[in-house]
Coordinates of C-alpha atoms and ligand atoms in Angstrom, one line a residue:
M1 CA 206.2 102.7 86.5
G2 CA 206.1 100.5 83.5
T3 CA 206.5 96.9 84.3
A4 CA 206.2 93.7 82.5
A5 CA 208.0 90.6 81.7
G6 CA 207.2 87.5 79.7
T7 CA 207.0 84.1 81.1
G8 CA 210.8 83.7 80.8
A9 CA 211.5 86.8 82.7
R10 CA 208.9 85.7 85.4
Q11 CA 210.7 82.4 85.8
R12 CA 214.0 84.2 86.2
I13 CA 212.5 86.5 88.7
S14 CA 211.1 83.7 90.8
R15 CA 214.5 82.0 90.7
V16 CA 216.1 85.2 91.8
N17 CA 213.6 85.4 94.6
M18 CA 214.4 81.9 95.8
A19 CA 218.1 82.6 95.7
H20 CA 217.4 85.8 97.5
H21 CA 215.7 84.0 100.4
K22 CA 218.5 81.5 100.6
V23 CA 221.0 84.3 100.8
M24 CA 219.1 85.8 103.6
N25 CA 219.3 82.8 105.8
S26 CA 222.9 82.8 106.7
P27 CA 225.7 85.4 107.0
P28 CA 228.1 86.6 106.0
I29 CA 225.9 88.5 103.5
F30 CA 228.5 89.6 101.1
A31 CA 230.1 86.3 100.5
R32 CA 226.6 84.9 100.0
L33 CA 225.6 87.7 97.8
L34 CA 228.6 87.1 95.5
R35 CA 227.5 83.5 95.2
F36 CA 224.0 84.5 94.5
C37 CA 225.3 86.8 91.8
G38 CA 226.3 83.6 90.1
P39 CA 229.1 82.4 87.9
A40 CA 228.1 84.2 84.6
P41 CA 230.8 86.8 84.2
R42 CA 228.3 89.6 83.2
V43 CA 226.1 89.0 86.2
A44 CA 229.1 88.7 88.5
A45 CA 230.5 91.9 87.3
V46 CA 227.3 93.8 87.8
C47 CA 226.8 92.3 91.3
A48 CA 230.4 93.1 92.2
A49 CA 229.9 96.7 91.2
L50 CA 226.8 96.8 93.3
L51 CA 228.7 95.7 96.4
A52 CA 230.2 99.2 96.4
V53 CA 226.8 100.6 97.5
P54 CA 227.2 102.0 100.9
L55 CA 224.4 101.8 103.4
P56 CA 223.8 102.3 107.1
L57 CA 225.4 99.7 109.3
S58 CA 222.2 98.5 111.0
Q59 CA 220.7 97.7 107.6
A60 CA 223.8 96.0 106.4
Q61 CA 223.7 93.7 109.4
G62 CA 220.3 92.6 108.4
V63 CA 218.1 94.4 111.0
A64 CA 214.6 94.1 109.7
P65 CA 212.3 97.1 110.0
S66 CA 210.1 96.7 113.0
R67 CA 206.9 97.4 111.1
L68 CA 205.5 97.3 107.6
P69 CA 205.1 100.7 106.1
S70 CA 201.7 101.9 105.3
L71 CA 200.8 104.2 102.4
G72 CA 202.4 107.6 103.0
D73 CA 205.3 106.0 105.0
A74 CA 208.5 105.1 103.4
G75 CA 209.4 102.5 106.0
D76 CA 213.0 102.5 107.2
I77 CA 214.7 103.3 104.0
S78 CA 216.2 106.7 104.3
L79 CA 216.4 109.2 101.5
V80 CA 220.1 108.8 101.6
S81 CA 220.2 105.1 101.2
E82 CA 217.5 105.1 98.5
R83 CA 219.6 107.7 96.6
R84 CA 222.7 105.5 96.9
I85 CA 220.9 102.5 95.5
G86 CA 219.7 104.7 92.6
D87 CA 223.2 106.0 92.0
S88 CA 224.6 102.5 91.8
I89 CA 222.0 101.4 89.3
M90 CA 222.6 104.6 87.3
R91 CA 226.4 103.8 87.2
E92 CA 225.5 100.7 85.2
I93 CA 222.9 102.5 83.1
Y94 CA 225.3 105.3 82.1
K95 CA 227.6 102.6 80.6
D96 CA 224.9 100.9 78.7
P97 CA 224.9 101.4 74.9
D98 CA 221.1 102.0 75.0
Y99 CA 221.5 104.9 77.4
L100 CA 221.1 107.9 75.0
D101 CA 222.0 111.5 75.9
D102 CA 220.4 113.2 72.9
P103 CA 220.4 116.9 73.8
V104 CA 217.4 117.7 71.5
L105 CA 215.1 115.1 72.9
G106 CA 216.6 115.5 76.4
E107 CA 215.7 119.2 76.3
Q108 CA 212.1 118.6 75.3
V109 CA 211.6 116.1 78.1
Q110 CA 213.5 118.3 80.6
Q111 CA 211.2 121.2 79.8
I112 CA 208.2 119.1 80.7
W113 CA 209.9 117.6 83.7
L114 CA 210.9 121.0 85.2
R115 CA 207.4 122.3 84.9
L116 CA 206.0 119.2 86.7
M117 CA 208.6 119.5 89.4
A118 CA 207.8 123.2 90.0
A119 CA 204.1 122.3 90.3
A120 CA 204.8 119.4 92.6
R121 CA 206.9 121.7 94.8
E122 CA 204.2 124.4 94.8
R123 CA 201.5 121.8 95.8
G124 CA 203.7 120.7 98.7
E125 CA 204.2 117.1 97.3
M126 CA 207.9 117.5 97.6
S127 CA 209.7 118.3 100.9
A128 CA 212.8 120.4 100.7
E129 CA 214.8 117.5 102.0
L130 CA 213.4 115.1 99.4
E131 CA 214.2 117.6 96.7
Q132 CA 217.7 118.1 97.9
R133 CA 218.6 114.4 98.4
F134 CA 217.2 113.0 95.2
A135 CA 218.6 113.2 91.7
W136 CA 215.4 114.2 89.8
E137 CA 217.1 113.1 86.6
V138 CA 215.4 111.8 83.5
S139 CA 217.3 109.5 81.2
L140 CA 216.5 108.5 77.7
I141 CA 216.6 104.8 76.8
R142 CA 216.9 103.7 73.2
D143 CA 214.1 101.2 73.3
P144 CA 211.1 101.0 70.9
S145 CA 208.6 99.9 73.5
V146 CA 206.1 102.3 75.1
N147 CA 207.4 102.7 78.6
A148 CA 208.7 104.9 81.4
F149 CA 209.9 103.8 84.8
A150 CA 211.0 105.2 88.1
L151 CA 214.2 103.9 89.8
P152 CA 215.2 104.5 93.5
G153 CA 216.6 107.9 94.4
G154 CA 214.6 110.1 92.0
Y155 CA 215.9 108.7 88.6
L156 CA 213.5 108.2 85.8
G157 CA 213.8 106.4 82.5
V158 CA 211.8 107.2 79.4
H159 CA 211.9 104.9 76.4
L160 CA 212.2 106.5 73.0
G161 CA 209.2 104.4 72.0
L162 CA 207.0 106.4 74.4
I163 CA 208.2 109.8 73.0
A164 CA 207.7 108.4 69.4
T165 CA 204.1 107.4 70.2
V166 CA 202.7 110.4 72.1
A167 CA 200.8 112.9 70.0
N168 CA 202.0 115.8 72.0
R169 CA 203.8 117.0 75.2
H170 CA 200.5 116.8 77.2
E171 CA 200.4 113.1 76.7
L172 CA 204.0 112.7 77.6
A173 CA 203.5 115.0 80.7
S174 CA 200.7 112.7 81.9
V175 CA 203.1 109.7 82.0
L176 CA 205.9 111.8 83.6
A177 CA 203.5 113.2 86.2
H178 CA 202.4 109.8 87.1
E179 CA 206.0 108.5 87.5
L180 CA 207.0 111.7 89.4
T181 CA 204.3 110.9 91.9
H182 CA 205.6 107.4 92.4
V183 CA 208.8 109.2 93.4
T184 CA 207.4 112.0 95.6
Q185 CA 205.1 109.6 97.4
R186 CA 208.1 107.3 98.1
H187 CA 206.3 104.4 96.6
I188 CA 209.7 102.7 95.7
A189 CA 211.0 103.0 99.2
R190 CA 207.8 101.5 100.5
L191 CA 208.1 98.6 98.1
M192 CA 211.7 98.1 98.9
S193 CA 211.1 97.9 102.6
R194 CA 208.2 95.6 102.0
Q195 CA 210.1 93.3 99.6
S196 CA 213.4 93.2 101.2
Q197 CA 213.0 93.6 104.9
Q198 CA 216.7 92.9 105.6
S199 CA 218.5 95.5 103.5
P200 CA 218.0 98.0 100.8
L201 CA 221.5 97.0 99.6
L202 CA 220.2 93.5 98.8
M203 CA 217.2 95.0 97.1
G204 CA 219.5 97.0 94.9
A205 CA 221.6 93.9 94.2
M206 CA 218.5 92.1 93.3
L207 CA 217.4 94.8 90.9
L208 CA 220.8 94.7 89.2
A209 CA 220.9 90.9 89.2
I210 CA 217.5 90.8 87.5
L211 CA 218.8 93.3 85.0
A212 CA 221.8 91.2 84.3
A213 CA 220.1 87.9 84.3
S214 CA 217.5 88.9 81.8
K215 CA 220.2 89.9 79.4
S216 CA 221.0 87.5 76.7
P217 CA 224.8 87.0 76.8
T218 CA 224.9 86.0 73.1
A219 CA 222.8 88.8 71.7
G220 CA 225.1 91.3 73.1
S221 CA 222.0 93.3 73.9
A222 CA 222.1 96.2 76.2
M223 CA 221.4 95.8 79.9
I224 CA 218.4 98.0 79.9
S225 CA 216.9 97.0 76.6
G226 CA 213.5 95.5 76.2
G227 CA 212.3 93.4 79.1
Q228 CA 215.0 94.2 81.6
A229 CA 213.8 97.5 82.9
L230 CA 210.4 95.8 82.9
A231 CA 211.7 92.8 84.8
I232 CA 212.8 95.1 87.6
Q233 CA 209.4 96.5 87.7
T234 CA 207.6 93.2 87.8
Q235 CA 209.7 92.6 90.9
L236 CA 208.5 95.9 92.2
N237 CA 204.9 96.0 91.2
F238 CA 203.1 98.9 92.7
S239 CA 199.9 98.2 94.5
R240 CA 196.6 99.3 93.2
D241 CA 196.4 102.0 95.8
M242 CA 199.8 103.3 94.8
E243 CA 198.7 103.4 91.1
R244 CA 195.5 105.2 92.0
E245 CA 197.5 107.7 94.0
A246 CA 199.9 108.3 91.1
D247 CA 197.0 108.9 88.8
R248 CA 195.2 111.2 91.1
V249 CA 198.2 113.3 92.3
G250 CA 199.8 113.1 88.9
F251 CA 196.7 114.5 87.3
G252 CA 196.7 117.4 89.8
I253 CA 200.4 118.1 89.2
M254 CA 200.0 118.1 85.5
A255 CA 197.0 120.5 85.6
D256 CA 198.8 122.9 87.9
A257 CA 201.9 122.8 85.6
G258 CA 199.7 124.1 82.9
F259 CA 199.4 121.0 80.7
D260 CA 196.1 120.1 79.1
T261 CA 194.7 117.3 81.2
Q262 CA 193.1 115.9 78.0
G263 CA 196.6 114.5 77.5
F264 CA 195.9 112.0 80.3
V265 CA 192.9 110.8 78.4
G266 CA 194.7 110.8 75.1
M267 CA 197.4 108.6 76.6
F268 CA 194.7 106.3 78.1
E269 CA 193.0 106.0 74.7
K270 CA 196.3 105.0 73.1
L271 CA 196.9 102.4 75.7
Q272 CA 193.3 101.2 75.4
I273 CA 193.6 100.7 71.6
A274 CA 196.9 98.9 72.2
S275 CA 195.3 96.6 74.7
R276 CA 192.4 95.8 72.4
L277 CA 194.9 94.9 69.7
N278 CA 196.6 92.8 72.3
D279 CA 199.8 94.7 71.6
R280 CA 201.2 94.3 75.0
G281 CA 204.7 93.4 73.8
N282 CA 205.2 96.9 72.5
Y283 CA 203.3 98.5 75.4
P284 CA 204.9 97.2 78.6
Y285 CA 203.4 100.2 80.3
L286 CA 200.1 98.4 80.0
R287 CA 201.2 95.5 82.0
S288 CA 202.2 97.6 85.0
H289 CA 199.3 99.9 84.5
P290 CA 196.3 97.8 83.4
L291 CA 193.5 100.0 82.2
T292 CA 190.8 99.1 84.5
T293 CA 187.4 100.6 83.7
E294 CA 187.7 102.3 87.1
R295 CA 190.9 104.0 86.1
I296 CA 189.6 105.3 82.9
A297 CA 186.3 106.5 84.3
D298 CA 188.1 108.2 87.1
M299 CA 190.3 110.2 84.7
Q300 CA 187.4 111.1 82.5
L301 CA 185.4 112.4 85.4
R302 CA 188.3 114.7 86.3
Q303 CA 188.0 116.4 82.9
P304 CA 186.7 120.0 83.2
N305 CA 184.8 119.8 79.9
L306 CA 183.2 116.5 80.2
A307 CA 180.4 117.2 77.7
Q308 CA 182.8 118.2 74.9
P309 CA 185.7 115.9 74.4
R310 CA 188.2 117.6 72.3
G311 CA 191.6 116.9 70.8
V312 CA 194.7 118.6 72.2
A313 CA 196.6 121.0 69.9
T314 CA 199.7 119.5 68.5
D315 CA 202.5 121.9 67.4
W316 CA 205.8 121.8 65.7
D317 CA 207.8 120.9 68.8
D318 CA 205.4 118.0 69.4
V319 CA 205.6 116.5 65.9
L320 CA 209.3 117.0 65.4
T321 CA 210.2 115.6 68.9
S322 CA 208.2 112.5 68.1
A323 CA 209.7 112.2 64.7
R324 CA 213.2 112.5 66.1
A325 CA 212.5 109.7 68.6
R326 CA 211.2 107.5 65.8
A327 CA 214.4 108.1 63.9
L328 CA 216.8 107.7 66.8
V329 CA 215.2 104.6 68.3
Q330 CA 216.1 102.6 65.1
T331 CA 219.1 100.4 65.5
N332 CA 218.8 98.3 62.4
V333 CA 219.3 99.3 58.8
D334 CA 215.9 98.1 57.7
G335 CA 214.1 100.4 60.1
M336 CA 216.2 103.4 59.0
R337 CA 215.5 102.6 55.4
R338 CA 211.8 102.4 56.0
L339 CA 211.8 105.9 57.5
S340 CA 214.0 107.2 54.7
D341 CA 211.6 105.7 52.0
S342 CA 208.5 107.0 53.6
A343 CA 209.6 110.5 52.4
L344 CA 209.3 109.2 48.9
D345 CA 205.6 108.4 49.3
K346 CA 203.7 110.0 46.4
D347 CA 200.9 110.9 48.7
L348 CA 203.1 112.9 51.1
S349 CA 202.1 116.2 49.6
T350 CA 198.5 115.6 50.5
Y351 CA 199.4 115.5 54.3
S352 CA 199.2 118.5 56.6
P353 CA 202.5 120.5 56.7
L354 CA 203.2 119.3 60.2
R355 CA 202.9 115.7 59.1
Q356 CA 205.0 116.2 56.0
A357 CA 207.7 117.9 58.1
A358 CA 207.7 115.0 60.6
V359 CA 208.2 112.4 57.8
L360 CA 210.9 114.4 56.1
Y361 CA 212.7 115.2 59.4
A362 CA 212.8 111.5 60.4
A363 CA 213.9 110.7 56.9
V364 CA 216.8 113.2 56.9
L365 CA 218.0 111.9 60.3
S366 CA 217.8 108.3 59.0
D367 CA 219.7 109.1 55.8
L368 CA 222.4 110.7 57.8
R369 CA 222.7 107.6 59.9
L370 CA 222.8 105.4 56.8
K371 CA 225.5 107.8 55.4
Q372 CA 223.2 108.5 52.3
T373 CA 224.3 112.1 52.2
D374 CA 222.9 113.0 48.8
A375 CA 219.5 111.7 49.8
A376 CA 219.7 113.5 53.1
V377 CA 220.5 116.8 51.4
Q378 CA 217.6 116.4 48.9
K379 CA 215.1 115.8 51.7
L380 CA 216.6 118.6 53.7
N381 CA 215.8 120.9 50.7
R382 CA 212.2 119.8 50.8
L383 CA 212.0 120.2 54.6
G384 CA 213.3 123.8 54.5
P385 CA 210.2 125.5 53.0
L386 CA 208.0 123.7 55.6
V387 CA 209.9 124.5 58.8
S388 CA 212.4 127.4 58.2
Q389 CA 209.7 130.0 59.2
A390 CA 207.5 127.9 61.4
A391 CA 210.2 126.2 63.5
P392 CA 213.4 128.1 63.0
V393 CA 215.3 126.5 65.9
W394 CA 214.6 123.0 64.6
W395 CA 215.6 124.2 61.1
R396 CA 218.9 125.5 62.3
G397 CA 219.5 122.3 64.2
V398 CA 218.8 119.9 61.4
Q399 CA 221.0 122.0 59.1
A400 CA 223.8 122.0 61.6
E401 CA 223.5 118.3 62.3
T402 CA 223.6 117.6 58.5
A403 CA 226.7 119.8 58.1
L404 CA 228.4 118.0 61.0
H405 CA 227.6 114.6 59.4
L406 CA 228.9 115.8 56.0
G407 CA 232.2 116.9 57.6
Q408 CA 231.4 120.6 56.9
A409 CA 232.3 121.8 60.4
Q410 CA 232.8 125.4 59.4
S411 CA 229.2 125.6 58.0
A412 CA 227.9 124.1 61.2
I413 CA 229.8 126.8 63.2
D414 CA 228.5 129.6 61.0
L415 CA 224.9 128.4 61.7
L416 CA 225.4 127.9 65.4
Q417 CA 227.7 130.6 66.7
G418 CA 226.6 134.0 67.9
Q419 CA 223.5 132.7 69.6
G420 CA 225.1 133.3 73.0
K421 CA 222.8 132.8 75.9
R422 CA 219.9 131.9 73.5
S423 CA 221.7 128.7 72.5
S424 CA 220.0 125.5 73.4
R425 CA 221.9 122.7 75.0
A426 CA 222.0 120.8 71.6
E427 CA 223.4 123.9 69.9
V428 CA 226.2 124.3 72.5
M429 CA 227.1 120.6 72.1
W430 CA 227.1 120.7 68.3
L431 CA 229.1 123.9 68.2
A432 CA 231.7 122.2 70.5
Q433 CA 231.8 119.1 68.2
A434 CA 232.2 121.3 65.2
R435 CA 235.1 123.2 66.8
L436 CA 236.7 119.9 67.8
A437 CA 236.3 118.6 64.2
L438 CA 238.3 121.6 62.9
G439 CA 240.8 120.6 65.5
Q440 CA 243.2 123.6 65.6
P441 CA 244.3 124.7 69.0
S442 CA 242.6 128.0 68.5
D443 CA 239.2 126.3 67.7
C444 CA 239.7 124.0 70.7
A445 CA 240.5 127.0 73.0
L446 CA 237.2 128.6 71.9
A447 CA 235.4 125.3 72.6
V448 CA 236.9 125.2 76.1
Q449 CA 235.7 128.7 76.7
E450 CA 232.2 128.0 75.5
I451 CA 231.7 124.8 77.3
E452 CA 233.1 126.2 80.5
A453 CA 230.6 129.1 80.3
W454 CA 227.8 126.5 79.8
M455 CA 229.0 124.4 82.7
L456 CA 229.1 127.3 85.1
D457 CA 225.4 126.9 85.7
R458 CA 225.3 123.1 84.9
P459 CA 228.3 121.6 86.6
R460 CA 226.8 118.1 86.4
D461 CA 226.4 118.0 82.6
I462 CA 228.2 114.7 81.7
L463 CA 228.1 115.2 77.9
A464 CA 229.5 118.7 78.3
A465 CA 232.3 117.5 80.6
T466 CA 233.1 114.7 78.1
L467 CA 233.5 117.3 75.3
L468 CA 235.4 119.6 77.6
A469 CA 238.0 116.9 78.3
Q470 CA 238.4 116.4 74.5
A471 CA 238.8 120.1 73.9
L472 CA 241.4 120.4 76.6
Q473 CA 243.3 117.5 75.2
C474 CA 243.2 119.1 71.7
Q475 CA 244.5 122.3 73.3
G476 CA 247.5 120.4 74.7
K477 CA 246.3 120.7 78.3
S478 CA 246.7 117.0 79.1
L479 CA 246.7 117.2 82.9
R480 CA 243.5 119.2 83.0
A481 CA 242.0 116.9 80.4
I482 CA 242.6 113.9 82.5
R483 CA 241.3 115.6 85.6
V484 CA 238.0 116.5 83.7
Q485 CA 237.8 112.8 82.6
A486 CA 238.0 111.9 86.3
Q487 CA 235.2 114.4 87.1
T488 CA 233.1 112.8 84.3
R489 CA 233.5 109.3 85.9
W490 CA 232.6 110.8 89.3
L491 CA 229.4 112.3 87.8
Q492 CA 228.6 108.8 86.6
H493 CA 229.0 107.5 90.2
D494 CA 232.1 105.5 89.1
L495 CA 234.5 106.4 91.9
S496 CA 237.1 103.7 91.0
G497 CA 237.1 105.0 87.4
A498 CA 237.7 108.5 88.7
Q499 CA 240.5 107.2 91.0
D500 CA 242.1 105.5 88.0
R501 CA 242.1 108.7 85.9
L502 CA 243.5 110.8 88.8
R503 CA 246.3 108.3 89.3
A504 CA 247.1 108.4 85.6
A505 CA 247.3 112.2 86.0
Q506 CA 249.7 111.8 88.9
A507 CA 251.9 109.5 86.7
L508 CA 251.9 112.2 84.0
V509 CA 253.0 114.8 86.6
L510 CA 255.9 112.5 87.5
Q511 CA 256.9 112.0 84.0
K512 CA 256.7 115.7 83.2
T513 CA 258.8 116.5 86.3
R514 CA 261.4 114.0 85.1
D515 CA 261.5 115.5 81.7
G516 CA 261.7 119.1 83.1
Q517 CA 258.4 120.0 81.4
M518 CA 256.3 121.2 84.3
E519 CA 255.0 124.7 83.8
R520 CA 253.5 127.0 86.4
A521 CA 250.0 126.0 85.5
D522 CA 250.9 122.3 85.7
H523 CA 252.0 122.8 89.3
I524 CA 248.6 124.2 90.2
E525 CA 246.9 121.4 88.3
A526 CA 249.0 118.8 90.1
S527 CA 247.9 120.1 93.5
I528 CA 244.2 120.0 92.5
I529 CA 244.7 116.5 91.3
D530 CA 246.2 115.4 94.6
A531 CA 243.4 117.1 96.5
N532 CA 240.7 115.4 94.4
L533 CA 242.3 112.0 94.8
R534 CA 242.5 112.4 98.6
E535 CA 238.8 113.3 98.6
I536 CA 237.8 110.3 96.5
D537 CA 240.0 108.0 98.6
S538 CA 238.4 109.1 101.8
L539 CA 234.9 108.8 100.2
R540 CA 235.6 105.2 99.2
R541 CA 237.1 104.4 102.7
E542 CA 233.9 105.9 104.2
Q543 CA 231.8 103.6 102.0
L544 CA 233.8 100.6 102.9
L545 CA 233.3 101.4 106.6
Q546 CA 229.6 101.8 106.1
R547 CA 229.3 98.3 104.8
Ligands
ZN1 ZN1 202.5 103.6 88.0

């Protein structure tokens, strides 16, 4: 878990800590918690949202665990309550502008993640119950710092800065395997029961309060940007023993998953260089994971070919993934211009083809974001000869993305359709966007069909559900569109948002009935909407009772 915070953040944290203790002294907890959450509107909003976190009654009443957990013991925090805390934190993160669902990067990370999960399962690091209860979801955060962090309930965050910095998937896998181990070994639950003996609810509230408090109200910065995620982690610093365990078990998982364990060393070397340069601001991971000589020596000893240190092969997927992260992490025009201009470097042709392609790819993406379409097309034409044979999927993708940006939806469709089951997630999403851009009911009907086929196996895909709602709306199926919007909110753990949408759908049913416009399909839809709303109402009632 990456962790760090500057002095300011540290002061904030100790303030929160003091407030926390004050809160704990006298009931009623919730009234106190609201006050603790403070008068600043942002903070209050976040805390109020958190109050919706349900938890077992005994914990809500402030019954302290009878013993401190030891390593390998998650204390009194059940899988279910840890997951609920994670869900409530994710509800805020999904809304954050720095939360980024980029299907291309997401897929690359997911491929690594699934292999690590399979290896952890195989090694018996993950019980069936743990696997079933937790989310096992990796989110991308648009943040240039080199960091990754684990949240309660099996959620992981990966900063784009990390993806942009690693040389290959093996290095990325080493960090993910380490974080995965923090989750499978229930390190977070152990910390939570140690830190907040009264209630995991308060722990969750504290996490979110720290997130909110560390956010500058004037900068309009995102909740999870920069130091915030780090601030949480400073609050939750893992012990040395936990870190050792995460290194040791993570190393085994990574090796069993078929990654080159040299990646662990490669990552360490990067961090070591950064720490020599005193570049800790950009490497928050270093603060939570100080490179002790012991840690480095331990990892080097685990290398199978100790005598012959070697580099790990870097391939097209590796360099283009990092290049994409470098492009997408930019939020200001200067940064985008810098990437765009680096493709004009006269020495570029002396680089290896991989490196040339990486520079050009990042430049094309930056030009598109800068709306410099001519420049983007010129660079695309230089990129083609390098990647069209060597990395055909990336080539198709960047062409389709360019076409979409240029408003050439039909060209994008021509490139993407007909791939069928071989389509990547990115291709399915781009194809839907292109069909939506054409905007005829027949295009939208096709988009609905294709997204529904995709979602059959992936019912929790939030981006797909969002596009499905748009396609249904464009097709004139308003009632179903609103119901899918409600599902999207539900997937984001926003039950009240889902309720709102379903009530809006009921209002539309009333209006359609008054206007005599209800068709047969609408009646079926109306009864599903009623059933969904009843289900959510009872879920929320249940949560209220559990408080
Ligand atoms: Zn760690």
